[in-house]
XYZ file of C-alpha atoms in Angstrom:
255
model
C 38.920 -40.272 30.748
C 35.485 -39.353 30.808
C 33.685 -39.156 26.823
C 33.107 -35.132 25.482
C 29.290 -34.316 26.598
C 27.123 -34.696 23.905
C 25.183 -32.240 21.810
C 21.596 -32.525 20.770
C 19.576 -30.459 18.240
C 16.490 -32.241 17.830
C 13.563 -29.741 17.966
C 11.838 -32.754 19.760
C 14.180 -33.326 22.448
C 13.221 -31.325 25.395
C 16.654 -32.084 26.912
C 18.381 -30.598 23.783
C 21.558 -27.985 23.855
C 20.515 -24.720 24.422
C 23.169 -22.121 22.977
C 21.850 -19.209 24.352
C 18.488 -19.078 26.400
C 15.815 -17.021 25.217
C 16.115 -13.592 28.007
C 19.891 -13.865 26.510
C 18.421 -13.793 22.823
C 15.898 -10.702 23.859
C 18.568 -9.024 25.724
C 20.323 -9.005 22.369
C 17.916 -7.755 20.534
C 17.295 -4.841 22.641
C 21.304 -3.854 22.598
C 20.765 -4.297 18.579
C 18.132 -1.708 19.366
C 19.961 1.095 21.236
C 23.188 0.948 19.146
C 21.120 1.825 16.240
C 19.671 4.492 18.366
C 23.246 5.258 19.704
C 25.104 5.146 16.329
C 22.158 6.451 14.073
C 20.349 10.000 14.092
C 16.535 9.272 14.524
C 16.040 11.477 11.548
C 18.694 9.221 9.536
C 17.984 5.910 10.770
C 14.726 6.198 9.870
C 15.305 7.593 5.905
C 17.425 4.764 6.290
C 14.346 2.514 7.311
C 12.132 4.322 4.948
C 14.586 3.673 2.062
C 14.801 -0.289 2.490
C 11.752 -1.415 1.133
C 10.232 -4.678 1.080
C 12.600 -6.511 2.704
C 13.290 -10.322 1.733
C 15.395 -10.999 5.366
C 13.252 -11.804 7.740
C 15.508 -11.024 11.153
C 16.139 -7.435 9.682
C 12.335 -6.879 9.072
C 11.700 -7.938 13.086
C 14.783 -6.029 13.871
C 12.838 -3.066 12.138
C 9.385 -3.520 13.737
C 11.308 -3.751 16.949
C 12.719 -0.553 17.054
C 9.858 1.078 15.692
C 7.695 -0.060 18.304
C 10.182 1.160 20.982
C 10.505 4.480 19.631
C 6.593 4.898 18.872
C 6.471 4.421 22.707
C 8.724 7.292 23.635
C 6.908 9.374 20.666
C 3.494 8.321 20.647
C 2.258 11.283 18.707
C 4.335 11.013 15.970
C 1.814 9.556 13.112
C 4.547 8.771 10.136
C 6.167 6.281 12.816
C 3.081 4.583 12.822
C 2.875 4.756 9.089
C 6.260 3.727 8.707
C 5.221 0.760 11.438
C 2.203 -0.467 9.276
C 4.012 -0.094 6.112
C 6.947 -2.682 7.347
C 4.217 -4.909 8.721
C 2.418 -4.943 5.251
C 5.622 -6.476 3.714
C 6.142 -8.966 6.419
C 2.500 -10.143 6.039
C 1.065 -9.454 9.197
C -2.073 -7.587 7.819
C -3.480 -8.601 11.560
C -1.011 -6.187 13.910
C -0.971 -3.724 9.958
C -4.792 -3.224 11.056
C -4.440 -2.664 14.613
C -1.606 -0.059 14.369
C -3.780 1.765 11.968
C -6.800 1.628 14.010
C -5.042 3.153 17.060
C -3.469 6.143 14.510
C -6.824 6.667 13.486
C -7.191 9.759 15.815
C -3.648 11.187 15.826
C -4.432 10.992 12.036
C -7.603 13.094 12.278
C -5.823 15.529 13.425
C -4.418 17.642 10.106
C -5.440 16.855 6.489
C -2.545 15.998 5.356
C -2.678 13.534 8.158
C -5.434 11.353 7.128
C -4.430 11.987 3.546
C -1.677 9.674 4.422
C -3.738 7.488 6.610
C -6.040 6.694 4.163
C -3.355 5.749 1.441
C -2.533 3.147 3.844
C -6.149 2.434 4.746
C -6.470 1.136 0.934
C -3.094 -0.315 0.747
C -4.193 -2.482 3.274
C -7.481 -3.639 2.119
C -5.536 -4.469 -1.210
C -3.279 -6.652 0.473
C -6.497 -7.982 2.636
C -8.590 -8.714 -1.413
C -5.231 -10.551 -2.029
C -5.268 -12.311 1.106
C -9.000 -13.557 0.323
C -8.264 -14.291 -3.316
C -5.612 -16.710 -2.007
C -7.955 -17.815 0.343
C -10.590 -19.045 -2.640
C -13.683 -17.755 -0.738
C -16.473 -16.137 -2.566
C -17.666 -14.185 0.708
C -14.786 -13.324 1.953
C -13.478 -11.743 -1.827
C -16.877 -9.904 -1.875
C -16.285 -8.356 1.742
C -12.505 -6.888 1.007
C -13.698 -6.091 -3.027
C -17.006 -3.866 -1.637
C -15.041 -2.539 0.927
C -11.816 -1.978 -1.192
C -14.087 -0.321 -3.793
C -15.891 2.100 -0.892
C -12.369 3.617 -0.505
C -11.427 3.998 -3.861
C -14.548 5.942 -4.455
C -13.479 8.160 -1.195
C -10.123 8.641 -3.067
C -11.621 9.247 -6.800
C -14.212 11.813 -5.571
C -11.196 13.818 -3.880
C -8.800 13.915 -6.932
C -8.124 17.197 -7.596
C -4.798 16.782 -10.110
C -4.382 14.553 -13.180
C -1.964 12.541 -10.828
C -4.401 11.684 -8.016
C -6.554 10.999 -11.048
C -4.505 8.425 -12.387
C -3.362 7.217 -9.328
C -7.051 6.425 -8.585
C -7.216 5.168 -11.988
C -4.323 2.790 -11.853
C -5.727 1.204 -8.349
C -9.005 0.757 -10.024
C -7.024 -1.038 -12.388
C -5.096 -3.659 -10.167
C -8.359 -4.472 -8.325
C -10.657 -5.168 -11.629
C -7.541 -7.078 -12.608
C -7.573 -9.456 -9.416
C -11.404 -9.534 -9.437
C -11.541 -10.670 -13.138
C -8.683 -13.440 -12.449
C -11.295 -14.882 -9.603
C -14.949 -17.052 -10.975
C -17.854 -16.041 -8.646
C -20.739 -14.726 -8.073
C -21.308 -10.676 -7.935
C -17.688 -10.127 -9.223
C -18.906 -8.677 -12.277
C -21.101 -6.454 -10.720
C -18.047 -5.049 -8.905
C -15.733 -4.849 -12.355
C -18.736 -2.990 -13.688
C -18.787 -0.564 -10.348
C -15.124 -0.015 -11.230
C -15.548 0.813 -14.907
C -17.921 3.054 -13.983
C -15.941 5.122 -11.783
C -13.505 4.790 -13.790
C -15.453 6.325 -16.861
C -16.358 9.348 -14.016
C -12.824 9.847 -13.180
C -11.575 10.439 -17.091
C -14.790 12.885 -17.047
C -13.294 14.649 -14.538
C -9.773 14.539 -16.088
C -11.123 16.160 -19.090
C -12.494 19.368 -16.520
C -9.178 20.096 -14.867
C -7.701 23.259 -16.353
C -4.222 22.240 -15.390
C -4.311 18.999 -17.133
C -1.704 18.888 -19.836
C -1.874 17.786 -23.235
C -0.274 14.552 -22.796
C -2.279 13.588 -19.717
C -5.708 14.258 -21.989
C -3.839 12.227 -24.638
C -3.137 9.385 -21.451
C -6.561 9.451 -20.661
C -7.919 9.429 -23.655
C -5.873 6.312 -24.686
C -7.382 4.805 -21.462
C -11.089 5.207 -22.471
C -9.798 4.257 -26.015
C -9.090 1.077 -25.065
C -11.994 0.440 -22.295
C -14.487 1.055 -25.269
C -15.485 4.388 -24.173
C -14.754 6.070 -27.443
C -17.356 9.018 -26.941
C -15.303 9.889 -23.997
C -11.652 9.492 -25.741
C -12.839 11.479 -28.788
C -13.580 14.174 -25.835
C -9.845 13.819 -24.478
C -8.411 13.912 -27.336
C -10.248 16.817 -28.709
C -9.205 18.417 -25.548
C -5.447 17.463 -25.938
C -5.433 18.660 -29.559
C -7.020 22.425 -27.859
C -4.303 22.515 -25.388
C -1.859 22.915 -27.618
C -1.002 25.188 -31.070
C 2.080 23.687 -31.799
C 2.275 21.133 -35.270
C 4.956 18.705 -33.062
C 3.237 18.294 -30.166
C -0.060 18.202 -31.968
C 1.457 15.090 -33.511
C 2.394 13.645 -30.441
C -1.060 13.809 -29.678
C -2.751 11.851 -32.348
């Protein structure tokens, strides 16, 4: 009787047991792709996509970034595919293929306002992730590069709020990047945290001018320049918060 065949597995053995070849693998992967087409809506499978996050399982994220690359291809004018493309490569890590799917939406995102509104959010999301990426890396040059161009963009974005939120949403950014920079020893990275400050300081200035800023976002703000140092400035916000409102509870609220 002759023995069973044997089996091997070593990832070194180029005579090693292959389960399934790899056209039978990518033939998978592409029926994976149409049932979800088949079985899903577009507009629901992709709130579904949209609602999953960062995810931690690796096959799912490639599953992902395959289908969204098929479907960009049958809808390559749709700009919040793309979005949705470079937002799922962001959380896989691959700032590399994140950069070149924004540089080729550049143009559909020119296109409306609201467009490159969007585009730029993940413009700076991505040059975040790139300063992290360099901070890892432990090289002064290459911190400097994402930081000064990180900080060009948050400028772009401060000098466009129009609301409290964009305001503090510029603000909190601001925040996360002097945070990283002040975590790293070098040369010129104070020079930067001082750039930040600074807009910083102009964007609570500009807080303090909105007419539909309430009460409690003068009191945030002021509580912000409170505890940068900038008292001047927080005596102004809170001043300003006190004016907004008449009312003895909320005036307490305030101090």
């Amino acid at each position: 009787m002759a023995p069973p065949p044997s089996y091997s597995v070593a990832p070194d053995d180029r005579e090693r047991s292959h389960i399934l070849s790899w056209g039978a693998l990518g033939g998978i992967v592409v029926l994976a792709i149409g049932a979800l087409v088949l079985v899903f809506p577009r507009s629901d499978l992709l709130t579904l996509l949209r609602g999953q996050g960062n995810q931690s399982d690796q096959g799912n994220r490639d599953l992902t970034v395959a289908y969204l690359r098929n479907i960009i291809r049958t809808e390559p004018k749709d700009l919040s595919l793309r979005l949705l493309l470079v937002e799922k490569l962001l959380a896989g890590g691959e700032l590399k293929e994140a950069r070149q799917t924004l540089d080729t939406a550049l143009a559909l995102a020119r296109s409306t306002t609201a467009g490159l509104a969007d585009w730029n959010h993940w413009d700076l999301v991505w040059w975040q992730a790139q300063l992290g990426q360099a901070v890892d890396g432990g090289k002064d040059a290459d911190i400097r590069q994402a930081a000064t161009e990180l900080l060009s963009r948050l400028k772009q974005s401060a000098e466009s709020a129009s609301t409290p939120a964009q305001v503090f949403t510029s603000i909190n950014a601001a925040n996360a990047v002097a945070a990283i920079l002040g975590s790293v020893q070098g040369n010129g990275q104070a020079t930067l945290v001082q750039s930040i400050q600074t807009m910083q300081d102009a964007l609570l200035a500009r807080l303090l001018g909105l007419p539909s800023a309430t009460a409690q976002e003068l009191a945030r703000g002021a509580t912000l320049a409170l505890s940068a140092g900038r008292l001047p400035l927080a005596s102004d916000l809170f001043f300003a918060a006190r004016r907004k409102t008449t009312a003895p509870e909320a005036c307490l609220q305030v101090l």
